[in-house]
Coordinates of N, CA and C in Angstrom, one line a residue:
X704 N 158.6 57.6 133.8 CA 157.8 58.8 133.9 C 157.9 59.3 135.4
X705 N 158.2 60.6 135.8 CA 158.5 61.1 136.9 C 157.3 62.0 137.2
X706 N 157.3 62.4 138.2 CA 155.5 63.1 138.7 C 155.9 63.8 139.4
X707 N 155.7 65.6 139.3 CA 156.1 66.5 139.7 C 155.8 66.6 141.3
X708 N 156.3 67.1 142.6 CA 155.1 66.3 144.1 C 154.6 68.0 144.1
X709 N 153.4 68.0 144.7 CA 152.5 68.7 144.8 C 152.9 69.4 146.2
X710 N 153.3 71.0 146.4 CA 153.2 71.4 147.7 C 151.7 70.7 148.5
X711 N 152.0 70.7 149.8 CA 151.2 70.4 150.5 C 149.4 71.5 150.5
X712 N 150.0 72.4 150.2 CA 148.3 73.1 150.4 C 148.0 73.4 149.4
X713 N 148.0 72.6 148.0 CA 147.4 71.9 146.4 C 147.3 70.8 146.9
X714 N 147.4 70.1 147.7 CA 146.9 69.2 147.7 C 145.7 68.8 148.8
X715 N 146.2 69.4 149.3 CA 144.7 70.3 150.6 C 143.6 70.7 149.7
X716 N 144.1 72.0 149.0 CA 142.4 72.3 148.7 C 142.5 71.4 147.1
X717 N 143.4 70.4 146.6 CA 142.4 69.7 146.1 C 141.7 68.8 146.5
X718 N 142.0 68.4 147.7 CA 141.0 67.4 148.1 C 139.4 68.7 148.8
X719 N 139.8 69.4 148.9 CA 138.6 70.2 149.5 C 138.0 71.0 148.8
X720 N 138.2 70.7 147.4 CA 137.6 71.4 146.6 C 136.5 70.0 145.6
X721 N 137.0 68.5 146.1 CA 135.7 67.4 145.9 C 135.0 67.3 146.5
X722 N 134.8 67.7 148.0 CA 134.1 68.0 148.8 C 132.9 69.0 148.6
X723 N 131.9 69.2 148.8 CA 130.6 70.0 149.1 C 131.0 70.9 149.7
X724 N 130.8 72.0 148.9 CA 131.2 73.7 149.2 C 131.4 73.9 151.2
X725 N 129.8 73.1 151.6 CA 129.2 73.9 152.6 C 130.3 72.6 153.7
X726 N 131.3 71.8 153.4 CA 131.6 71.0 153.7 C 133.5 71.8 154.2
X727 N 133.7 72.8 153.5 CA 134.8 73.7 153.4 C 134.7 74.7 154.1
X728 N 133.7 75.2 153.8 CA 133.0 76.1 155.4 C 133.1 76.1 156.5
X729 N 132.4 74.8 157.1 CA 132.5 74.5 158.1 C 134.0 74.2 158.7
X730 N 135.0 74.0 157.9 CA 136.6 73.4 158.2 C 137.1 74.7 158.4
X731 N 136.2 76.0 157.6 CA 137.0 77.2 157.4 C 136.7 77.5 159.3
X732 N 135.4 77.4 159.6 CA 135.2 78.2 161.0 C 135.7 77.0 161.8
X733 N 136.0 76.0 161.9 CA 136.8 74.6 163.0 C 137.9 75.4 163.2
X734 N 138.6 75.2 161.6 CA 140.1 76.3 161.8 C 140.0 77.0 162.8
X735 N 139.2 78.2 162.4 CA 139.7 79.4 162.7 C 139.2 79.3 164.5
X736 N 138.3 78.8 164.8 CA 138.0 78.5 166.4 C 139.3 77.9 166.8
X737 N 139.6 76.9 166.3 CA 140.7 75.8 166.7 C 141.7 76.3 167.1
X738 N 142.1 76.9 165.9 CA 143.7 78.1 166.2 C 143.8 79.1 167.3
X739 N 142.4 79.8 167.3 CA 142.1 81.1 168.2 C 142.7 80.4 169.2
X740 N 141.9 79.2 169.3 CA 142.6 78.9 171.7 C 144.2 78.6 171.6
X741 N 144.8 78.1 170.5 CA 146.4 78.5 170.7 C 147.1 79.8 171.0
X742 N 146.3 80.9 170.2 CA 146.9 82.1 170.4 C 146.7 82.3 171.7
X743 N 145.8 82.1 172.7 CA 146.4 82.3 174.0 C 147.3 82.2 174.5
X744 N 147.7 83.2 175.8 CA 149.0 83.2 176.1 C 149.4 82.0 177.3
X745 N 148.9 80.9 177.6 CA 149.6 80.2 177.8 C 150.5 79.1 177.3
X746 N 150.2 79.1 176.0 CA 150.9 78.5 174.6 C 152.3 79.3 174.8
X747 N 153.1 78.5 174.0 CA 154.7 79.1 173.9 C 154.4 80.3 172.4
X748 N 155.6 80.9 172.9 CA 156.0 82.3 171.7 C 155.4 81.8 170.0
X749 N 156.5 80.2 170.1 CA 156.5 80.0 168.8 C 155.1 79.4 168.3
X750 N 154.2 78.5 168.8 CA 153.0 78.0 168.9 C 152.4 79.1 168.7
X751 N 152.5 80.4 169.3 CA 151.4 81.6 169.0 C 151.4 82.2 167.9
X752 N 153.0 82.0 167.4 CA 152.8 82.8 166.0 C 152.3 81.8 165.4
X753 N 152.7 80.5 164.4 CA 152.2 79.7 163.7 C 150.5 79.7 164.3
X754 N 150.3 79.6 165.4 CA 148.6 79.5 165.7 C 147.8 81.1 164.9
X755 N 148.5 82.1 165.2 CA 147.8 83.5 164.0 C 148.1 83.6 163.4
X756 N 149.0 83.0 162.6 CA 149.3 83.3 161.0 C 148.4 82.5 160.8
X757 N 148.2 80.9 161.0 CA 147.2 79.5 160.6 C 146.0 79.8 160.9
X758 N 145.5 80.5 162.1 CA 144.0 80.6 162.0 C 143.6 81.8 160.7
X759 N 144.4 82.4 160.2 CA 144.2 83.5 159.2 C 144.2 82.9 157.3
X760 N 145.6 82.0 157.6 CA 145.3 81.5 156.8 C 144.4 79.8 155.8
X761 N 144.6 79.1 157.3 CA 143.7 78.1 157.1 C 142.5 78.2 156.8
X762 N 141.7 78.8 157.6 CA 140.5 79.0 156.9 C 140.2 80.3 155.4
X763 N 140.9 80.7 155.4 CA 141.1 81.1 154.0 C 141.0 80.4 153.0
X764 N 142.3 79.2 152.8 CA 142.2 78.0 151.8 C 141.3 77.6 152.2
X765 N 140.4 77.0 153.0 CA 139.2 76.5 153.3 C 138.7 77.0 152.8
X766 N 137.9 78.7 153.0 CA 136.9 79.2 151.6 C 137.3 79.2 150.3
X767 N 138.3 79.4 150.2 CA 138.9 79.8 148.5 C 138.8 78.1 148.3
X768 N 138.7 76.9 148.7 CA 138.5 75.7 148.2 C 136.9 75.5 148.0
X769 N 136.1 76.2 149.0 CA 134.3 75.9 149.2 C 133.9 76.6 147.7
X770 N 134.9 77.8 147.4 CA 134.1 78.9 146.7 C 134.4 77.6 145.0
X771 N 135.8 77.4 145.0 CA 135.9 76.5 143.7 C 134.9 75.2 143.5
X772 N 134.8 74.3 145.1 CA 133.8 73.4 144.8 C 132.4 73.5 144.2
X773 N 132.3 74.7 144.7 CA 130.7 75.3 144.6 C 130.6 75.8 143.0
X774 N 131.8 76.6 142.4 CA 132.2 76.6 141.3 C 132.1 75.9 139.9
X775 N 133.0 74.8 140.2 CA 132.9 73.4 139.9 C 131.5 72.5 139.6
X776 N 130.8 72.6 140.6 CA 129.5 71.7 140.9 C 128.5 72.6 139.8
X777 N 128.2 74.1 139.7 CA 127.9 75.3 139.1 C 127.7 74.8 137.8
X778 N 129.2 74.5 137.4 CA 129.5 74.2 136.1 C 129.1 73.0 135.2
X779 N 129.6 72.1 136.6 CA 128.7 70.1 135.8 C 127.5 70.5 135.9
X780 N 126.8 71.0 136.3 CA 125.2 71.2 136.3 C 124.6 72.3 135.2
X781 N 125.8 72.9 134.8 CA 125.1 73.7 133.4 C 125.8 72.9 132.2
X782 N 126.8 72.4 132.4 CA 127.2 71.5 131.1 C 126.0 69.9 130.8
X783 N 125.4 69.4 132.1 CA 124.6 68.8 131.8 C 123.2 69.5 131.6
X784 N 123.3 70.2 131.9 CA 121.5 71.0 131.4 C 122.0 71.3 129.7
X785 N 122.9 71.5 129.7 CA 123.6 72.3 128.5 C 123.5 70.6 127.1
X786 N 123.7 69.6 127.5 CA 124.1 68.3 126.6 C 122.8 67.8 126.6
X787 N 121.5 67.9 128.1 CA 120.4 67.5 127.7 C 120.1 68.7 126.6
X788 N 120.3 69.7 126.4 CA 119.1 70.6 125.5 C 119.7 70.0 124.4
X789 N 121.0 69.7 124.4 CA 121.6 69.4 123.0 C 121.0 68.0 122.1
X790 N 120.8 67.4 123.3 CA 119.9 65.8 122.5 C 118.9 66.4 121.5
X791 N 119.2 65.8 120.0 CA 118.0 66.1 119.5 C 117.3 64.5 119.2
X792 N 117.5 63.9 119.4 CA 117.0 62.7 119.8 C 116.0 62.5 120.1
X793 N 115.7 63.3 121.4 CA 114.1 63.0 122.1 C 114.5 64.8 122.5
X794 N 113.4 65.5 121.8 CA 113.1 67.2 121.8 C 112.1 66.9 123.4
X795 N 112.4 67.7 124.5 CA 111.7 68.2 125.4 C 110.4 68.6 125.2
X796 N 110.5 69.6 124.3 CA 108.8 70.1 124.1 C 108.7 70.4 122.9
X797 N 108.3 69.2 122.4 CA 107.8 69.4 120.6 C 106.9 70.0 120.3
X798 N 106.4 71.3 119.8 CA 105.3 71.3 119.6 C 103.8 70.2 119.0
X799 N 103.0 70.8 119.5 CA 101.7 69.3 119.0 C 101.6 69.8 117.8
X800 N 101.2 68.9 116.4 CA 101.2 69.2 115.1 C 99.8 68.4 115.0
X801 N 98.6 69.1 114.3 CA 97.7 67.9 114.1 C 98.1 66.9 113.1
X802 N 97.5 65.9 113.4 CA 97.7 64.9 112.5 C 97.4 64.4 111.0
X803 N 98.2 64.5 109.7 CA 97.4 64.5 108.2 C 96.6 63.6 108.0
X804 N 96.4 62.3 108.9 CA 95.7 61.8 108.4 C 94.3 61.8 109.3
X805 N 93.5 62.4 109.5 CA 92.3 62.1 110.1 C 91.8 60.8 110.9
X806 N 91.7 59.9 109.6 CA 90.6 58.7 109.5 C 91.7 57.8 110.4
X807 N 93.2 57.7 110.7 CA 93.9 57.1 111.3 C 94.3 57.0 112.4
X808 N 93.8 58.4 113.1 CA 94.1 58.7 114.3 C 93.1 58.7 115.3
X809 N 92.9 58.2 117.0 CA 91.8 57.7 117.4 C 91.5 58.9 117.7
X810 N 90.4 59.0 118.2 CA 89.6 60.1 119.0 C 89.9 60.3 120.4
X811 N 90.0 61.5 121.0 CA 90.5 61.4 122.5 C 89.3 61.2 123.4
X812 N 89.7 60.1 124.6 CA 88.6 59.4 125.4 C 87.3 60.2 126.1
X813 N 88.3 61.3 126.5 CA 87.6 61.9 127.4 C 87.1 63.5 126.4
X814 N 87.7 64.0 125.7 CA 86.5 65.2 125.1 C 86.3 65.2 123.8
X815 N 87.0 63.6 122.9 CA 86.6 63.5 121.5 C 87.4 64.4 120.7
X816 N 88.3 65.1 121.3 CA 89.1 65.9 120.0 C 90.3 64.8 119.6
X817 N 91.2 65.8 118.7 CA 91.8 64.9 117.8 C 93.2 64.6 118.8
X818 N 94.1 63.5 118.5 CA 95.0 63.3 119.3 C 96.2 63.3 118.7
X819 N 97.4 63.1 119.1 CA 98.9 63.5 118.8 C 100.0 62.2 119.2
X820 N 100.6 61.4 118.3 CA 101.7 60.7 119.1 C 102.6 61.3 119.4
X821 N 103.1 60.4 120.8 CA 103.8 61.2 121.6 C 104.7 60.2 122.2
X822 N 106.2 60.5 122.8 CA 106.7 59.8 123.0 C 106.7 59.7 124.5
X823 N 106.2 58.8 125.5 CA 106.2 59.4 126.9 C 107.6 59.1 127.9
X824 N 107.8 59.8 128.6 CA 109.1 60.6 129.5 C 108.8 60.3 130.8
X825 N 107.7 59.4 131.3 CA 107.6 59.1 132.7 C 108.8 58.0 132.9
X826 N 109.2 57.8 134.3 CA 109.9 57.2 134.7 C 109.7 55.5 134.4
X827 N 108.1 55.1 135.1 CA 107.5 53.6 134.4 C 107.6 53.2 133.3
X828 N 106.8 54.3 132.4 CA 106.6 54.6 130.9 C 107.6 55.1 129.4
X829 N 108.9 55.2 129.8 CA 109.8 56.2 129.4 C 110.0 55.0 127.8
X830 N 109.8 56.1 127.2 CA 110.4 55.4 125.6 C 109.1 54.6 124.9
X831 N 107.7 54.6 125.7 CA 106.7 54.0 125.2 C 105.8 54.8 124.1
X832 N 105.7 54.6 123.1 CA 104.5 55.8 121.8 C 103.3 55.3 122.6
X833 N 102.6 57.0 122.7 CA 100.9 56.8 123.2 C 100.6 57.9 122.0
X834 N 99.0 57.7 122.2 CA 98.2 59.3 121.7 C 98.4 60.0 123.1
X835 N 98.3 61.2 122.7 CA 98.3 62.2 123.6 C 97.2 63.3 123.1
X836 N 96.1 63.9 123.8 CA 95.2 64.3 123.6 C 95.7 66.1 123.1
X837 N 95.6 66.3 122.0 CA 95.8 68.0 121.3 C 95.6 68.5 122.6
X838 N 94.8 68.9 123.7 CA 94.4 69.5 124.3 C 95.0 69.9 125.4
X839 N 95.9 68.9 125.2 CA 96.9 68.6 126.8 C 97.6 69.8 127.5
X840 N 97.5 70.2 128.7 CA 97.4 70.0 129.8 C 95.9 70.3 129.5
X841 N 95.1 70.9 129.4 CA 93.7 70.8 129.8 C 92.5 69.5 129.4
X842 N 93.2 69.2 128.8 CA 92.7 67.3 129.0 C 93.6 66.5 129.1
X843 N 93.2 65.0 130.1 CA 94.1 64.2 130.2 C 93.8 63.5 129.4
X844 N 93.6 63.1 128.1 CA 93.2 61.9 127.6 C 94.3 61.6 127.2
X845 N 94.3 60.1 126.9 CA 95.9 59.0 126.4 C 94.9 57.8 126.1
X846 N 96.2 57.2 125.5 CA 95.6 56.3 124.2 C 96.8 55.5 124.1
X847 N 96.9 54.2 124.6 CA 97.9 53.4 123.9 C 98.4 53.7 122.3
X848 N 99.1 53.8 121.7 CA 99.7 53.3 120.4 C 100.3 51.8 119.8
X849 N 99.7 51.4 119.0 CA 99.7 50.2 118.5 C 100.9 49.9 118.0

C-alpha cells in the first residue's frame, strides 16, 4: 500500500485546523508581524520577496485553518447536542403525568400534593428513581423510591 505525500501547506493547516480556532489567529498575526521586519530593506532582494508574498500568504492559511477549526468544533457540538436529543432512553423533559393509582403513591413532604416518579439526572444521583413533587419547580419536595 503506497500513501499519496501531502504538499507541505495540507499538511500545515491540517495540523492547524486541530488546534483551537483562536490558537490560528494568533499564528496568523506572529506571521504577518514576523515577515513585515524581513521586508525591510536591509534584508537581501530575494528574502524581501519571499518575506511579502509569506507575510500575505501565511497568515492567510492561518485564518482559512482558525475559520475550519472553529467550523469543525461548530459541528461536533451540534452532532452531539443532535445524538443527546436523539436518546430516547432517558427523555430530557418528560412531561409530569399524574399518577393512576392514587392509594400507591406517597404524598409530597412539603405541600401534600400528589407526586410523580422520576428518574434523577444529578451528577451524585444520576440513574436513581425518586418521587418528584407534581408541583416542581415551585415545590421542592422528593421522596426516595422503593
Amino acid at each position: 500500500m503506497t500513501h499519496k505525500k501531502d504538499p507541505p501547506a495540507a499538511s500545515f493547516t491540517g495540523l492547524l485546523t486541530r488546534l483551537p480556532w483562536w490558537v490560528g489567529v494568533a499564528l496568523a498575526l506572529a506571521a504577518f508581524t514576523g515577515l513585515d521586519r524581513l521586508t525591510q530593506p536591509p534584508a537581501s532582494a530575494t528574502a524581501q520577496l519571499l518575506a511579502s508574498v509569506g507575510r500575505v500568504l501565511l497568515p492567510l492559511l492561518c485564518l482559512l485553518a482558525a475559520a475550519v477549526s472553529a467550523w469543525q468544533r461548530r459541528l461536533g457540538a451540534d452532532a452531539s447536542l443532535h445524538a443527546a436529543a436523539q436518546d430516547t432512553t432517558a427523555p430530557l423533559f418528560a412531561p409530569a403525568q399524574p399518577p393512576d393509582f392514587e392509594d400507591t403513591v406517597p404524598p409530597c413532604p412539603m405541600c401534600n400534593g400528589a407526586m410523580v416518579r422520576r428518574i434523577s439526572r444529578r451528577d451524585g444521583e444520576a440513574g436513581r428513581v425518586v418521587w418528584r413533587c407534581m408541583s416542581h419547580p415551585g415545590c421542592a419536595g422528593k421522596r426516595e423510591a422503593e
